[in-house]
Coordinates of C-alpha atoms in Angstrom, one line a residue:
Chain A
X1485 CA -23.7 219.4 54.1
X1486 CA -22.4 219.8 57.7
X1487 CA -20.3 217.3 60.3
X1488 CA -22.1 216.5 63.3
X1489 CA -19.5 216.4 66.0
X1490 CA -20.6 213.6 68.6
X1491 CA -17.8 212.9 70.5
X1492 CA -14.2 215.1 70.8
X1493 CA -11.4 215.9 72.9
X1494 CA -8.6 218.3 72.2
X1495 CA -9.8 219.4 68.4
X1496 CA -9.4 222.7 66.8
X1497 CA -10.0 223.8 63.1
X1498 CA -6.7 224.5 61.2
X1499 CA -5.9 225.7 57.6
X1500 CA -2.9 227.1 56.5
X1501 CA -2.8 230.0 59.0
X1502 CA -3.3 233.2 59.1
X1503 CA -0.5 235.8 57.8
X1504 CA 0.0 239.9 57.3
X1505 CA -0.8 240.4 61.3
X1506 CA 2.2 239.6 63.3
X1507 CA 3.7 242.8 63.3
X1508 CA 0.4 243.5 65.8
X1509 CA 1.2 240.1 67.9
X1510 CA -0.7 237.7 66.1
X1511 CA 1.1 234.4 65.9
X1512 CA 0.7 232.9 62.0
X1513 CA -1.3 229.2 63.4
X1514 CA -2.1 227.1 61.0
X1515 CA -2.0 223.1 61.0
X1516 CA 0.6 222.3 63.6
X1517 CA 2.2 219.3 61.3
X1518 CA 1.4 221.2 58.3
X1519 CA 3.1 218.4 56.0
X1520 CA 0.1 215.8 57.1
X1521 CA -2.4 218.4 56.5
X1522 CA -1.0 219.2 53.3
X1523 CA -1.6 215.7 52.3
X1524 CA -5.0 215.3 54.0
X1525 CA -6.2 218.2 51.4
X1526 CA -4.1 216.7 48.1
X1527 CA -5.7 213.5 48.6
X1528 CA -8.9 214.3 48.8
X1529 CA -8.6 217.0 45.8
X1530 CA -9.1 220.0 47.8
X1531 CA -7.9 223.2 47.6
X1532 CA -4.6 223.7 49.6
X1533 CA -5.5 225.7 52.4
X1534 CA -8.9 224.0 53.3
X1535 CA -9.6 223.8 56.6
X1536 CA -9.5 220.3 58.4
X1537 CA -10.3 219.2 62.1
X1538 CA -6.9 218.8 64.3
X1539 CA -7.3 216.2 67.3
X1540 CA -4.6 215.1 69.9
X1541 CA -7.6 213.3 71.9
X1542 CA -9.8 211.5 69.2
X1543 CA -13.0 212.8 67.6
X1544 CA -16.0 211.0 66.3
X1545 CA -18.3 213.1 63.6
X1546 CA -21.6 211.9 61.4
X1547 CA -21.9 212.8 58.4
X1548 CA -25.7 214.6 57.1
X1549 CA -24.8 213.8 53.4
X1550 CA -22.6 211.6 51.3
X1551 CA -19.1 212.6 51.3
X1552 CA -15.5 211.9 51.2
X1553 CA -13.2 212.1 54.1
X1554 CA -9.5 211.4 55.3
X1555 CA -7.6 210.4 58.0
X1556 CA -3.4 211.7 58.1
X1557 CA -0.8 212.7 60.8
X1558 CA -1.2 210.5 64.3
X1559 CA -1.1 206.8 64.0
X1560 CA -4.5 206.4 65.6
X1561 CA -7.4 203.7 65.9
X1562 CA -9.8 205.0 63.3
X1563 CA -12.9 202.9 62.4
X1564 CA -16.3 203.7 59.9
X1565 CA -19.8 202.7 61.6
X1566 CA -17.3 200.4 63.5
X1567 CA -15.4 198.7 61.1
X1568 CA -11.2 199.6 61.1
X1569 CA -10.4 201.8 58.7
X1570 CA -7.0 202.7 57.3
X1571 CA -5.5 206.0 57.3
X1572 CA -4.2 208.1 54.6
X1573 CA -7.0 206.5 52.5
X1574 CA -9.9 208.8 51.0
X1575 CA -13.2 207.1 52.9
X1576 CA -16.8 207.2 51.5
X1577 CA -18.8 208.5 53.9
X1578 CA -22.7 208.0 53.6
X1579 CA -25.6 210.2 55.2
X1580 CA -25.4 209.2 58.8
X1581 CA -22.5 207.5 58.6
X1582 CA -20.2 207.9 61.9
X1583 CA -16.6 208.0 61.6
X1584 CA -14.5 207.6 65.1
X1585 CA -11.1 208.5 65.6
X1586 CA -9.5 207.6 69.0
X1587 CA -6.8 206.2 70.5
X1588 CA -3.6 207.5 69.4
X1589 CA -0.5 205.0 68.8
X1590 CA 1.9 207.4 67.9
X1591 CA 2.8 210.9 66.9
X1592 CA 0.5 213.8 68.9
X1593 CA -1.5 215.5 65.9
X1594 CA -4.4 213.6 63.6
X1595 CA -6.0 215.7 61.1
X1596 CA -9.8 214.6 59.6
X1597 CA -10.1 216.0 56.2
X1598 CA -13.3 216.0 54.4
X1599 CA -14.1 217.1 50.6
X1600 CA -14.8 220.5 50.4
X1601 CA -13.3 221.3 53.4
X1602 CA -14.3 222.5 56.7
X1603 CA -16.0 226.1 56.3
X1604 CA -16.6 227.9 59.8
X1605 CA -16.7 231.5 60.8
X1606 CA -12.7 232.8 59.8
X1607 CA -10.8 235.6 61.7
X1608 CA -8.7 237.7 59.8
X1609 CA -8.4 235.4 57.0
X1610 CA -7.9 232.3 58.2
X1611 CA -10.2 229.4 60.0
X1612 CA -7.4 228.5 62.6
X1613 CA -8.1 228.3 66.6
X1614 CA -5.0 230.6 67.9
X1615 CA -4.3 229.0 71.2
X1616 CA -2.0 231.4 72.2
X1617 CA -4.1 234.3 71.0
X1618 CA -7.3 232.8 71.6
X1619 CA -8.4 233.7 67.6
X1620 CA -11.4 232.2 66.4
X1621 CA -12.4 230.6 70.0
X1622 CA -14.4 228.1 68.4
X1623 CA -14.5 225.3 71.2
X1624 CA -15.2 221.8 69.8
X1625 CA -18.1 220.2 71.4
X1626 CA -20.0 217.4 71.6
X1627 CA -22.9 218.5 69.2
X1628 CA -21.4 221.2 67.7
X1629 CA -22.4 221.6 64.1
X1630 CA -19.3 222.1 61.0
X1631 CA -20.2 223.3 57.7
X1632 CA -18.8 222.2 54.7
X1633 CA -17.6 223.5 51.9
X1634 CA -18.2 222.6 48.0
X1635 CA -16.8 219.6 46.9
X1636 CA -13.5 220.7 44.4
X1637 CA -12.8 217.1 43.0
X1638 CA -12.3 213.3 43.2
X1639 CA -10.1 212.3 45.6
X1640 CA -6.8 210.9 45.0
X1641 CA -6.4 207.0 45.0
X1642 CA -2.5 207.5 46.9
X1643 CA 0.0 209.7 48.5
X1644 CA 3.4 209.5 50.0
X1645 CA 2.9 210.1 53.6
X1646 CA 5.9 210.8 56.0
X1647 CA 6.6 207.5 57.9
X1648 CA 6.8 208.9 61.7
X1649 CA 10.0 207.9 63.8
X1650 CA 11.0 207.5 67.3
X1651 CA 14.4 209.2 66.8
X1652 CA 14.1 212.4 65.0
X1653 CA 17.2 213.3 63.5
X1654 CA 16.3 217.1 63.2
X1655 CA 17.9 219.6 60.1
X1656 CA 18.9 222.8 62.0
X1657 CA 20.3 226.1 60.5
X1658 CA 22.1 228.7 62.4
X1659 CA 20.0 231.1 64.5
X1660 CA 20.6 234.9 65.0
X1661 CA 22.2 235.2 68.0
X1662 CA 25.1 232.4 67.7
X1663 CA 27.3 235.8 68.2
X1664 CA 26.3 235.6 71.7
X1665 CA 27.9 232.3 73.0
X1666 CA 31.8 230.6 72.1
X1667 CA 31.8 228.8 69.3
X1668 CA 32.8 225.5 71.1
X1669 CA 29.6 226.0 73.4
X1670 CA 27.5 226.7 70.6
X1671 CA 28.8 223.1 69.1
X1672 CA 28.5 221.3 72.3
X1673 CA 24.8 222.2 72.8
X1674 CA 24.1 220.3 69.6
X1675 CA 26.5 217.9 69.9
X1676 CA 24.3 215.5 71.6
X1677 CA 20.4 214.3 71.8
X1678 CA 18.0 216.3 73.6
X1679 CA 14.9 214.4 75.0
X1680 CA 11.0 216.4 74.3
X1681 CA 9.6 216.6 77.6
X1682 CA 6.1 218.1 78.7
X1683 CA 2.9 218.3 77.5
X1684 CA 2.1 218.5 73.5
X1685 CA 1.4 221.9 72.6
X1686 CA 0.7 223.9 69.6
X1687 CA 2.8 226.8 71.0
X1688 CA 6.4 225.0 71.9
X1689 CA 7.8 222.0 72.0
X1690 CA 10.3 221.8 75.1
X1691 CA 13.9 219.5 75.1
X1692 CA 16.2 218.8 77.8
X1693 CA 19.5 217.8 77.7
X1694 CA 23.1 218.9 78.4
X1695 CA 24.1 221.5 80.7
X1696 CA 24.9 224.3 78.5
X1697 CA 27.8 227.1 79.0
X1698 CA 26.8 230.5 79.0
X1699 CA 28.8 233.6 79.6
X1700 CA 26.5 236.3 79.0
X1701 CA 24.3 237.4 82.0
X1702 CA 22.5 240.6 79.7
X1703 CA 18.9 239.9 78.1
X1704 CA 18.3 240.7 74.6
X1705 CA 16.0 243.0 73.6
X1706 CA 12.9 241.8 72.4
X1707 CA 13.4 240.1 68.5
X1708 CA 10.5 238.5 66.6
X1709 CA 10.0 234.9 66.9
X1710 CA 9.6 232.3 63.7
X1711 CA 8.2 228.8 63.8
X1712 CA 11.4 226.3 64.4
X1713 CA 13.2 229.4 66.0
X1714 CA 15.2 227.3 69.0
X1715 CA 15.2 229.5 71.7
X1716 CA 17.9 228.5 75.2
X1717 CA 16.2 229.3 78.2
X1718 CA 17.9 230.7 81.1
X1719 CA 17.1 226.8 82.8
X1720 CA 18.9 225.5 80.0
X1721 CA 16.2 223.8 77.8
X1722 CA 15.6 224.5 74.2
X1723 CA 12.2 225.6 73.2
X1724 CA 10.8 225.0 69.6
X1725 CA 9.0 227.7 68.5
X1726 CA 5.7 225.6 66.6
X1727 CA 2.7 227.1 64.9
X1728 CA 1.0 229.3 67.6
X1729 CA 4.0 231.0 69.4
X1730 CA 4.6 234.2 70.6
X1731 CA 5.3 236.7 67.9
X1732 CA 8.4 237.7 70.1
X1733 CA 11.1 236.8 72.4
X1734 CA 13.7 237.6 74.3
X1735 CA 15.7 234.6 75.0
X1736 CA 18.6 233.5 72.1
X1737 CA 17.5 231.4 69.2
X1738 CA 20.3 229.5 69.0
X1739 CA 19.6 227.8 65.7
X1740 CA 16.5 226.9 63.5
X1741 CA 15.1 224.0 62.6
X1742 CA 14.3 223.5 59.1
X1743 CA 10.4 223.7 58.0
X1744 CA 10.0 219.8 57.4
X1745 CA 11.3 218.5 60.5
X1746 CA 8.7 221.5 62.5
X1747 CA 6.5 219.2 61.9
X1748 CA 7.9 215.8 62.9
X1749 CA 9.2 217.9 66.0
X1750 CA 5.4 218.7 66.1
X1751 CA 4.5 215.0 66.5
X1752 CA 7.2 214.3 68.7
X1753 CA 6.0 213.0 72.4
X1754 CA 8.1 213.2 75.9
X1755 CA 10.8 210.6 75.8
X1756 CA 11.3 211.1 72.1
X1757 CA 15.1 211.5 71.6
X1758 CA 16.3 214.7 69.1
X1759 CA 19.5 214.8 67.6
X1760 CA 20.6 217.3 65.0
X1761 CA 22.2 217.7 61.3
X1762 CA 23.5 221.4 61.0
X1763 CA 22.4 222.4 57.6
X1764 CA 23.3 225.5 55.5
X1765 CA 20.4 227.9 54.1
Chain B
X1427 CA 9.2 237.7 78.3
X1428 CA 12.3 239.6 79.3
X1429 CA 12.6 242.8 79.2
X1430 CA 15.9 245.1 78.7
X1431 CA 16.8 247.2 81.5
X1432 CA 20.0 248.0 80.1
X1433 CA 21.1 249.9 77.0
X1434 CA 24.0 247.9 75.8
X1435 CA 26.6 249.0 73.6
X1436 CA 25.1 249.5 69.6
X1437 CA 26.8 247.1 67.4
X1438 CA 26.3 247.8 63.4
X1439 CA 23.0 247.2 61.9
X1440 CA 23.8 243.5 60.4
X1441 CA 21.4 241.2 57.7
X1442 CA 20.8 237.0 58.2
X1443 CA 19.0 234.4 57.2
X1444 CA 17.0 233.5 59.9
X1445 CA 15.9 229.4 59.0
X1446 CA 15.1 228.5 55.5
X1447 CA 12.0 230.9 55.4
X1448 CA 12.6 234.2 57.1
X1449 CA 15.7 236.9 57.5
X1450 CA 16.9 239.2 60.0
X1451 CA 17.8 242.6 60.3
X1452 CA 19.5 243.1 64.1
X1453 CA 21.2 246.0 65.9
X1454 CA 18.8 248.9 64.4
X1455 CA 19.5 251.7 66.8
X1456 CA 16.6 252.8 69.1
X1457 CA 13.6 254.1 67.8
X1458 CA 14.3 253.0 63.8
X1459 CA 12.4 249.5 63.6
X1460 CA 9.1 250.9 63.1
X1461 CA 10.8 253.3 60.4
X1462 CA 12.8 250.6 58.8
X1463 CA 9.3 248.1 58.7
X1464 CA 7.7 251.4 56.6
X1465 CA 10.6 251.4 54.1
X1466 CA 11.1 247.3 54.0
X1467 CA 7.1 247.3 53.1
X1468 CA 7.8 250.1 50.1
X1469 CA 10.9 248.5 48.8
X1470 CA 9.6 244.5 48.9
X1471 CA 6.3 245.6 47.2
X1472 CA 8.8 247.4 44.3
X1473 CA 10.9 244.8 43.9
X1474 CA 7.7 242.1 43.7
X1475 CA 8.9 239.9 46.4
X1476 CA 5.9 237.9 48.1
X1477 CA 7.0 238.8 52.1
X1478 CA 4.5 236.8 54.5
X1479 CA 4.9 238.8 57.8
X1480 CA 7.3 241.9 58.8
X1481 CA 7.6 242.0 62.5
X1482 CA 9.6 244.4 64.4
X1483 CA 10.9 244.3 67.7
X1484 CA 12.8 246.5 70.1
X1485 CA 16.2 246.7 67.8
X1486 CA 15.1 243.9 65.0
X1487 CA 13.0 243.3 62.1
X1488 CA 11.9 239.9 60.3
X1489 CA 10.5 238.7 57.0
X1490 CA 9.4 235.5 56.6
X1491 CA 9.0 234.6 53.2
X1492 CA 9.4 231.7 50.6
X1493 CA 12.5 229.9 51.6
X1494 CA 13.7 230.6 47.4
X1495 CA 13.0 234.4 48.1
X1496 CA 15.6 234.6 51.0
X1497 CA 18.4 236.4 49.0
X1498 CA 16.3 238.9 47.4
X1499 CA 14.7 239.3 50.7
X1500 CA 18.1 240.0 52.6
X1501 CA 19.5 242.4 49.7
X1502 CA 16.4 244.5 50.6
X1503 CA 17.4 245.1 53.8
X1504 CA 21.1 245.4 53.8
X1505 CA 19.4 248.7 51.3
X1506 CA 17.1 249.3 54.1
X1507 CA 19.8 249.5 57.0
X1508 CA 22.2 251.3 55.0
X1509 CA 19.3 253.8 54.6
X1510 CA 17.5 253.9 58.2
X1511 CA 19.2 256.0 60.4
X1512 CA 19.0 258.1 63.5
X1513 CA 18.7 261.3 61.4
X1514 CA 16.8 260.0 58.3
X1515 CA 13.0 261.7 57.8
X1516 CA 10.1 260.2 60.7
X1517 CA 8.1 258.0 58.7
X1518 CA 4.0 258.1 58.4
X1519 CA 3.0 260.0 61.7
X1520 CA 0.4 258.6 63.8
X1521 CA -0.6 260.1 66.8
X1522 CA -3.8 258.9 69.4
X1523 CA -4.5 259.7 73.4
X1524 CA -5.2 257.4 76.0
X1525 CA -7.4 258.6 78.5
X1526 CA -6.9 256.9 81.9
X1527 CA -8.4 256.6 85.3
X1528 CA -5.5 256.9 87.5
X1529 CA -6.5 254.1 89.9
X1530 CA -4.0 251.2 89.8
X1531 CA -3.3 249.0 92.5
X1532 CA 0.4 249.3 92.0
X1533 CA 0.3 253.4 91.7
X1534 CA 1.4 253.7 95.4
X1535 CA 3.7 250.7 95.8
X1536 CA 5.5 252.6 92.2
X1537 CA 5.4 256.2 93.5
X1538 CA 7.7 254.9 96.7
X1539 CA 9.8 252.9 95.1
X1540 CA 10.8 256.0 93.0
X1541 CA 10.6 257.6 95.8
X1542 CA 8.2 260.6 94.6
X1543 CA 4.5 260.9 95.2
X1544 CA 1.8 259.3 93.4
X1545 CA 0.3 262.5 92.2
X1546 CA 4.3 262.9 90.6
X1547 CA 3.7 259.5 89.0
X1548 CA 0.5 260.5 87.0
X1549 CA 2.4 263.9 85.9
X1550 CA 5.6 262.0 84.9
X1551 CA 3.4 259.3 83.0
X1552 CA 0.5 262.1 81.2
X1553 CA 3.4 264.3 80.2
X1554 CA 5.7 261.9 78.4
X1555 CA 5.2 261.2 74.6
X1556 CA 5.6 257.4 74.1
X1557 CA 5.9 255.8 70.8
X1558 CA 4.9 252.0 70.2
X1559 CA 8.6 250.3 69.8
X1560 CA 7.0 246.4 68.6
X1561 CA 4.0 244.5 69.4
X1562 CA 4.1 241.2 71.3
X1563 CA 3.2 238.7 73.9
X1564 CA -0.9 238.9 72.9
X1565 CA -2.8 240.3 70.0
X1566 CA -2.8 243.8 70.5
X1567 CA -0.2 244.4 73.4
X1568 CA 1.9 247.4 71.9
X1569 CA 5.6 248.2 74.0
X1570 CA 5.3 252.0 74.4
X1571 CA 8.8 253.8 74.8
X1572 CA 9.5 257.0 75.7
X1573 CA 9.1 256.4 79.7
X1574 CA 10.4 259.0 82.0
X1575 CA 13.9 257.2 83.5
X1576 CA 12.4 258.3 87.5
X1577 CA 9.6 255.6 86.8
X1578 CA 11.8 252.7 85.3
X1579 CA 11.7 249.7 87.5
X1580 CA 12.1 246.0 87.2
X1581 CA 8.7 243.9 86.6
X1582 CA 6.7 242.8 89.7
X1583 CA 8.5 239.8 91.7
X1584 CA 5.5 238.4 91.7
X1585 CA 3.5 238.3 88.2
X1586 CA -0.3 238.5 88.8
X1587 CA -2.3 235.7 87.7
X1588 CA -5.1 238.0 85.7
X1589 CA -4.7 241.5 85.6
X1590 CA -8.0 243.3 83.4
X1591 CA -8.1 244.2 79.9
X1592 CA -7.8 247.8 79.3
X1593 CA -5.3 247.9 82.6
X1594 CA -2.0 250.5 82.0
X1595 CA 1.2 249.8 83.3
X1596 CA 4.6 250.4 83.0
X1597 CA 8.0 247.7 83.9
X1598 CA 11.4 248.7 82.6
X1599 CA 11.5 250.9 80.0
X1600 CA 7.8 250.7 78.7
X1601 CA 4.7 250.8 79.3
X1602 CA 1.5 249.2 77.6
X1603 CA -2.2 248.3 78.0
X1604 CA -3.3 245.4 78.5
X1605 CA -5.4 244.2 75.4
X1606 CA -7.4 241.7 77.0
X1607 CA -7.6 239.8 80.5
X1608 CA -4.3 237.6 80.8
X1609 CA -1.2 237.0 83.5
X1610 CA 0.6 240.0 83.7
X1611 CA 3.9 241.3 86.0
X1612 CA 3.8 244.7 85.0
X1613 CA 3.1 247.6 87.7
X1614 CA -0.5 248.7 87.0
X1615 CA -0.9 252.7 87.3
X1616 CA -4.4 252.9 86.1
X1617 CA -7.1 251.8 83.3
X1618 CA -8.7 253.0 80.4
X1619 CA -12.1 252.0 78.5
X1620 CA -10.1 252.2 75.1
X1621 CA -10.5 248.9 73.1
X1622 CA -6.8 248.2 72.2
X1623 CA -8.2 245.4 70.4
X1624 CA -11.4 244.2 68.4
X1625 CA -10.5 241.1 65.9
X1626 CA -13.5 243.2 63.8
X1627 CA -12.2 246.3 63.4
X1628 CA -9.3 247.4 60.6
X1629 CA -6.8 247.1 61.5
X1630 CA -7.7 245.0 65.3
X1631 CA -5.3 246.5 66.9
X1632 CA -5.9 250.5 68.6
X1633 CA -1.9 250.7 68.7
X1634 CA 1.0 249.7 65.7
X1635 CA 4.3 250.0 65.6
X1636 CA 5.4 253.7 65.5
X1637 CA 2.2 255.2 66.5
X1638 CA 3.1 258.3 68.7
X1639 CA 0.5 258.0 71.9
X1640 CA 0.0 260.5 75.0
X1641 CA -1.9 259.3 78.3
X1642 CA -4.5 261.4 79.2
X1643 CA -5.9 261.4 82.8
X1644 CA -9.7 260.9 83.2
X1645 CA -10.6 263.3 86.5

């Protein structure tokens, strides 16, 4: 069983990442909204960590055999030989049938699970594309050819997925370098929304907002970076550490957003307005 | 990236949660992250604790782990720091040379803003025994220490778009080797046919944190 890939733009395969190799600069990857890929897999009985397709610009495949797929993440136009289809909905696919995905209404990531899984070559354990370390550089393109794995069960009739929102009130924990900066500045920085600005990414999602105080002029030395580390630039915007960042960093992570809202900051487009909840660990 | 060019004043090796899923231990003192990474990796597979990643850098280490692990976690590494120190025993010793054609397009541009000849360069550079302090910035680009003060200078104003894989340079207190073609603002002294990094190899990486490494030059 293999997906035929007919039409694509910015797709990657993505599983739960790859882990064990960041101590030798190799960022962990994995589904960039990992909650909607989570669910793409539960609902169509998979194993967790199958690997599904990840699109920001749409992708059409056709199927060679009968099988299940689902679409999660992105709000997105999504239709079967033509005809709407729903999202977050197992879909029977039949041999030759061509599922489109395209336009995207809101949100940035859309993940196309199928039954079985996606099963391409894998790079030190995992099946993600690494844009940052350019790991298994397996460009989409049109024609390209996915195998698929071994169907592990009926799908699921329903889920709960997360309902995607133009304000993201974000959970944030203190970072590790909080020391550097007075506490009232520290307070301030957080104090108001930030607006997501730039490009999407899988590497960082970038806020501006209120002119920060800083009284420190030395560097750190270099610290190892986590996803939903918030790093303060020396321009003054906060950078979101997301699935394929650097493995380390030298600017201070001033606080840490909280694994579940990574992912709606993950979805989050320019304009979007942040505003934060501290929150103890 | 930035990198330190000054050694600031050591503050006491301190433990913290670093997010729901990973924890901190800042301030080592120079040279002990590599150490401390050996004896974290002993001490988390004895107590049974599932750690994702353990990533050092220049005076830090990390664990990420299951966000319900985080006190154990932390308890192992308050052990750990109480336990790594300046004098404690070198861990697992690992020693490879480099050997380099001393050819770099920065060699003579470095040698007079040290103001010493270039010939002094490639002495100062060969002789000095450099240990890799963290990997970062790309798969496979190790941060050797251990470079002779005379050749410390500030990166390149100027970062260069591609510089090639397999180029050796040096900017602050380090010097590395490029893995792989990429931007790069450090001052390149020569280049070497070594592969610091093949995804199919075991470990990919030619360099880890804490292997001892000597530059040898290639007549």
């Amino acid at each position: 069983m293999t997906l035929l890939v007919e039409h694509v733009g910015f797709t990657t395969v993505q599983d739960a990442g790859r882990r064990g190799w960041a101590h030798l600069g190799v960022s962990h990857s994995g589904a960039a909204d990992r909650g909607s890929f989570h669910l793409a897999n539960r609902l169509l009985g998979n194993s967790p960590g199958a690997a599904v397709l990840e699109s920001a610009g749409g992708v059409a495949v056709r199927a060679t055999s009968d099988t299940f797929v689902v679409i999660t993440g992105a709000e997105c136009d999504a239709a079967l030989n033509d005809r709407p289809v729903s999202h977050c909905q197992p879909l029977l696919m039949r041999a030759g049938d061509l599922l489109r995905v395209s336009t995207v209404h809101h949100g940035v990531w859309m993940y196309l699970g199928v039954a079985g899984g996606i099963d391409g070559p894998e790079q030190l354990g995992s099946h993600s594309h690494d844009t940052f370390g350019n790991i298994v550089p397996l460009p989409l393109d049109n024609g390209s050819e996915l195998e698929v794995g071994v169907l592990q069960g009926p799908p699921l009739g329903m889920d709960t997925p997360v309902a995607l929102r133009n304000s993201e009130r974000v959970a944030i924990a203190a970072g590790p370098h909080g020391y550097m900066f007075r506490q009232d500045d520290l307070v301030d920085i957080f104090r108001q929304p930030w607006t997501v600005s730039g490009e999407p990414n899988r590497v960082g999602i970038r806020l501006m907002g209120p002119a920060v105080h800083r009284d420190f002029t030395d560097e750190l030395h270099s610290f190892p970076l986590v996803r939903g580390a918030v790093q303060l630039t020396p321009a003054g915007e906060l950078v979101v550490m997301l699935a394929d960042h650097p493995t380390t960093g030298g600017y201070p992570v001033v606080g840490v957003v909280l694994p579940l809202d990574v992912d709606r900051l993950a979805q989050a487009r320019a304009g979007a307005r942040v505003t934060w909840q501290w929150r103890q660990v | 990236m930035p990198l330190d060019l000054h050694d600031d004043i050591q503050r006491a090796p301190v433990v913290l949660a670093y997010g729901a899923e990973a924890s901190m231990l800042d301030h080592l003192a120079a040279g002990q992250s590599a150490r401390a990474r050996e004896a974290v990796l002993r001490e988390i597979a004895i107590a049974g604790v599932v750690a994702h990643d353990v990533v050092v850098g220049a005076r830090s280490l990390v664990v990420t782990h299951q966000a319900n692990d985080g006190e154990k976690v932390r308890a192992i590494l308050r052990d750990v720091s109480l336990h790594t120190t300046p004098e404690s025993s070198p861990g697992t010793q690992h020693f490879v040379e480099i050997a380099v054609r001393y050819n770099g397009d920065d060699l003579d541009s470095v040698a007079q803003q040290c103001g010493i000849t270039t010939r002094e360069v490639i002495s100062l550079h060969t002789d000095a025994d450099f240990v890799v302090e963290f990997c970062g910035f790309a798969p496979g680009f190790a941060y050797l220490t251990g470079l002779p003060l005379t050749l410390v200078l500030p990166r390149r104003t100027t970062p260069r778009p591609r510089v090639a894989a397999g180029s050796v340079a040096i900017a602050a207190h380090y010097s590395a080797v490029y893995p792989r073609e990429s931007p790069g603002g450090w001052h390149l002294l020569g280049n070497t046919t070594h592969e610091m990094w093949n995804i199919n190899r075991h470990p990919p990486a030619f360099l880890q944190p804490g292997t001892h490494v000597r530059f040898v030059e290639l007549a």
